[in-house]
């Protein structure tokens, strides 16, 4: 049977790239979004049913145009994974305000943009799933994470609100909140002390973090359960993660 369209934001690295591989291996048509399309195009995928589009998730018009193209090619989207995100660690008294803005724009507005783009059609069809990638830092606080945690607590709050609103439309809104994993996320931190503190914390847990493949497999499992089953929220971390 022909599978429905899956949209993944931030597919150029980390969790997004791993989710693209998992869904691609199972023959889902994919719309893969990110700013660095050359990295998406270099992924080890079968590109027969893959459309790659350069989208900055903070730009609603770009997002909508890409989804319209994807849906023209593969039919209506049944799953949107709002995965794109940035983590810029630092103390509020030292951090440049532009870093807070980048996190709020990407991690919160980007998710809202994605939801707005696909929601009405899912509501009309009484079918569809939105999975927002948050973080354990969206459930509990960590030093150096003030603005990042604020953005990820925001993802939980907006997801739960919309989940309640869309429940009567048979549309699922789910949250995946991972712990520390080895991706490019930390490479964007500009505060060296904050980056070093994070690395020391990981080293204190034996240096073993969560393999992104388990996040990808869990997201796919959440999606593939029957539409009437909603795993509202998953917190997943390496067993050795202490916080
Ligand atoms: P990566 O840095 O490896 O990936 C982040 C992805 O987001 C990239 O593909 C990047 O693509 C994309 N992205 C960033 N900004 C934008 C933007 N404005 N528009 C479009 N795409 C954007 O990190 P992860 O894979 O770790 O991060 C994925 C998600 O997982 C994030 O939401 C992150 O907060 C969350 N997370 C990560 C954890 C970890 O320890 N790694 C733990 C908990 C949550 P490009 O630059 O090409 O646009």
XYZ file of C-alpha atoms and ligand atoms in Angstrom:
291
model
C 0.000 0.000 0.000
C 1.226 3.497 -0.844
C 2.520 5.260 2.247
C 1.637 8.861 3.118
C 3.939 11.847 3.025
C 6.204 12.475 6.008
C 7.767 15.915 6.502
C 10.913 16.307 8.611
C 12.461 19.665 9.482
C 16.155 19.917 10.295
C 16.935 16.841 8.221
C 20.511 17.853 7.460
C 22.072 16.389 10.617
C 21.545 14.677 13.957
C 18.096 13.354 14.839
C 16.525 14.714 11.648
C 18.979 12.872 9.390
C 18.479 9.665 11.379
C 14.685 9.945 11.174
C 14.974 10.527 7.418
C 16.957 7.286 7.119
C 14.476 5.262 9.179
C 11.377 6.447 7.281
C 13.173 6.234 3.918
C 14.200 2.631 4.565
C 10.490 1.869 5.035
C 9.484 3.531 1.741
C 7.676 6.604 3.078
C 7.631 9.538 0.637
C 9.592 12.308 2.319
C 9.775 16.078 2.245
C 13.071 16.946 3.918
C 13.637 20.523 5.028
C 16.675 22.436 6.235
C 18.871 25.326 5.244
C 21.901 23.223 4.231
C 20.295 21.201 1.454
C 23.677 19.941 0.255
C 23.955 17.990 3.505
C 20.489 16.485 3.055
C 21.287 15.564 -0.550
C 24.437 13.775 0.661
C 22.548 11.495 3.075
C 22.605 7.771 2.268
C 18.955 7.657 1.114
C 17.010 6.243 -1.787
C 15.948 9.559 -3.368
C 13.179 8.101 -5.590
C 10.462 9.450 -3.287
C 12.326 12.287 -1.577
C 11.885 16.003 -2.126
C 14.501 18.250 -0.524
C 13.740 21.930 -0.009
C 15.762 24.786 1.453
C 13.557 26.111 4.232
C 14.330 28.300 7.186
C 11.619 27.235 9.642
C 11.353 30.774 10.997
C 9.947 31.820 7.607
C 6.264 30.807 7.379
C 5.915 31.589 3.651
C 8.946 29.431 2.766
C 7.576 26.627 4.920
C 4.134 26.795 3.301
C 5.547 26.891 -0.238
C 7.723 23.826 0.375
C 4.837 21.848 1.890
C 2.614 22.766 -1.064
C 5.272 21.368 -3.432
C 5.720 18.233 -1.346
C 1.978 17.608 -1.223
C 1.658 18.172 -4.966
C 4.268 15.473 -5.529
C 3.238 12.924 -2.918
C -0.261 13.737 -1.622
C -1.292 15.253 1.688
C 1.149 15.098 4.590
C 0.102 12.656 7.296
C 3.099 13.294 9.568
C 5.045 16.457 10.320
C 8.095 16.142 12.559
C 9.094 19.560 13.866
C 12.686 18.683 14.672
C 14.754 21.744 13.659
C 16.250 23.431 16.692
C 19.218 25.232 18.156
C 20.785 25.123 21.610
C 22.920 28.112 22.463
C 24.017 27.661 26.062
C 25.059 30.500 28.333
C 24.228 32.566 31.393
C 21.582 35.225 30.961
C 23.867 37.952 32.321
C 26.564 37.170 29.770
C 24.712 35.856 26.742
C 24.094 38.023 23.718
C 20.377 38.730 23.369
C 20.526 37.717 19.715
C 21.095 34.110 20.853
C 17.831 34.130 22.846
C 16.061 35.475 19.794
C 17.518 32.756 17.561
C 16.340 30.036 19.945
C 12.853 31.477 20.391
C 12.474 32.017 16.643
C 13.700 28.533 15.703
C 12.536 26.355 18.586
C 9.156 27.999 19.234
C 8.089 30.052 16.197
C 9.523 27.414 13.835
C 7.348 24.751 15.480
C 4.263 27.006 15.359
C 4.950 27.732 11.687
C 5.098 24.013 10.922
C 1.929 23.254 12.853
C 0.018 26.088 11.219
C 1.127 24.894 7.779
C -0.329 21.379 8.073
C -3.003 21.583 10.787
C -6.076 22.788 8.932
C -5.771 20.106 6.269
C -5.282 17.402 8.926
C -8.323 18.707 10.829
C -10.418 18.659 7.645
C -9.347 15.080 6.901
C -9.714 13.939 10.513
C -6.306 12.331 10.189
C -2.701 13.269 10.772
C 0.094 13.463 13.294
C 2.428 16.223 14.411
C 5.473 15.231 16.469
C 7.371 18.077 18.084
C 10.943 17.418 19.178
C 11.492 19.051 22.530
C 14.094 18.061 25.122
C 14.397 16.877 28.701
C 15.353 20.546 29.130
C 11.707 21.197 28.278
C 10.693 19.352 31.445
C 13.442 20.244 33.939
C 16.067 22.949 34.238
C 19.842 22.744 33.774
C 22.524 25.358 34.453
C 23.478 27.467 31.401
C 20.199 26.463 29.732
C 17.889 29.369 30.724
C 16.824 30.571 27.293
C 17.028 27.118 25.693
C 14.916 25.629 28.508
C 12.419 28.477 28.122
C 12.075 27.649 24.433
C 11.672 23.911 25.060
C 9.234 24.363 27.981
C 7.377 26.420 25.397
C 7.319 23.478 22.989
C 5.695 21.291 25.670
C 3.146 24.000 26.504
C 2.100 24.762 22.943
C 1.992 21.054 22.040
C -0.246 20.146 24.971
C -2.571 23.050 24.216
C -2.935 22.098 20.570
C -3.218 18.406 21.450
C -6.274 19.213 23.553
C -7.731 21.375 20.777
C -7.207 18.802 18.007
C -8.250 15.700 19.935
C -11.829 15.992 18.697
C -10.509 16.199 15.116
C -8.679 12.860 15.453
C -5.320 14.598 14.898
C -2.420 13.592 17.151
C 0.054 16.074 18.611
C 2.940 14.231 20.277
C 6.126 15.319 21.996
C 9.463 13.535 21.861
C 11.858 14.865 24.526
C 15.350 13.369 24.305
C 18.288 13.648 26.651
C 21.874 14.361 25.627
C 22.844 12.820 22.298
C 25.804 13.073 19.954
C 24.736 15.430 17.154
C 25.903 18.812 15.845
C 23.801 20.604 18.482
C 26.619 21.577 20.840
C 28.872 22.797 18.020
C 26.880 26.045 17.743
C 27.462 27.091 21.363
C 29.564 30.264 21.404
C 30.251 30.374 25.174
C 33.295 28.118 25.607
C 32.779 27.754 29.382
C 29.216 26.571 28.844
C 30.310 24.107 26.136
C 33.120 22.788 28.363
C 30.727 22.356 31.307
C 28.381 20.349 29.084
C 31.233 18.148 27.830
C 32.469 17.538 31.407
C 28.939 16.556 32.447
C 28.775 14.037 29.604
C 32.243 12.720 30.527
C 31.126 12.311 34.160
C 28.414 9.923 32.922
C 31.020 7.781 31.211
C 30.803 9.711 27.948
C 27.925 7.534 26.750
C 25.038 9.568 25.386
C 21.884 8.560 23.592
C 22.362 7.190 20.068
C 20.059 9.220 17.748
C 18.905 5.994 16.128
C 16.750 5.219 19.203
C 15.054 8.593 19.001
C 14.330 7.945 15.327
C 12.999 4.430 15.930
C 10.824 5.623 18.821
C 9.350 8.459 16.760
C 8.523 5.988 13.997
C 6.908 3.653 16.543
C 4.812 6.507 17.989
C 3.619 7.387 14.501
C 2.863 3.844 13.379
C 0.564 3.041 16.286
C -3.100 3.234 15.242
C -4.427 6.780 14.832
C -6.617 6.391 17.916
C -3.552 5.803 20.130
C -1.670 8.875 21.260
C 1.648 8.540 23.072
C 1.437 12.123 24.220
C 4.983 12.488 25.422
C 8.191 10.474 25.562
C 11.259 11.313 27.634
C 14.180 9.220 26.458
C 17.802 9.408 27.548
C 20.908 7.305 27.956
C 20.562 5.109 31.039
C 23.740 6.712 32.373
C 22.269 10.244 32.173
C 21.862 11.373 35.772
C 19.728 14.488 35.311
P 21.751 19.226 15.032
O 22.449 20.540 15.258
O 22.558 18.069 14.568
O 20.515 19.422 14.056
C 19.704 20.555 14.095
C 18.932 20.633 12.795
O 18.084 21.789 12.857
C 19.831 20.796 11.595
O 19.409 19.903 10.597
C 19.615 22.231 11.158
O 19.632 22.323 9.743
C 18.199 22.488 11.636
N 17.924 23.898 11.824
C 18.425 24.759 12.750
N 17.934 25.991 12.566
C 17.095 25.911 11.494
C 16.277 26.849 10.802
N 16.219 28.132 11.184
N 15.556 26.429 9.750
C 15.614 25.137 9.361
N 16.363 24.206 9.974
C 17.093 24.589 11.020
O 21.067 18.900 16.421
P 20.040 17.758 16.899
O 19.828 16.739 15.867
O 20.509 17.351 18.221
O 18.735 18.641 17.108
C 17.465 18.271 16.635
C 16.434 18.624 17.692
O 16.667 17.813 18.850
C 16.491 20.065 18.181
O 15.182 20.558 18.311
C 17.175 19.943 19.538
O 16.828 21.004 20.394
C 16.630 18.620 20.006
N 17.388 17.969 21.070
C 18.694 17.581 20.920
C 19.383 16.958 21.956
C 20.820 16.565 21.826
O 21.474 16.310 22.849
N 21.384 16.478 20.645
C 18.721 16.636 23.204
C 17.351 17.059 23.259
C 16.725 17.686 22.231
P 20.316 23.504 8.875
O 21.418 24.094 9.715
O 20.793 22.792 7.665
O 19.192 24.445 8.594
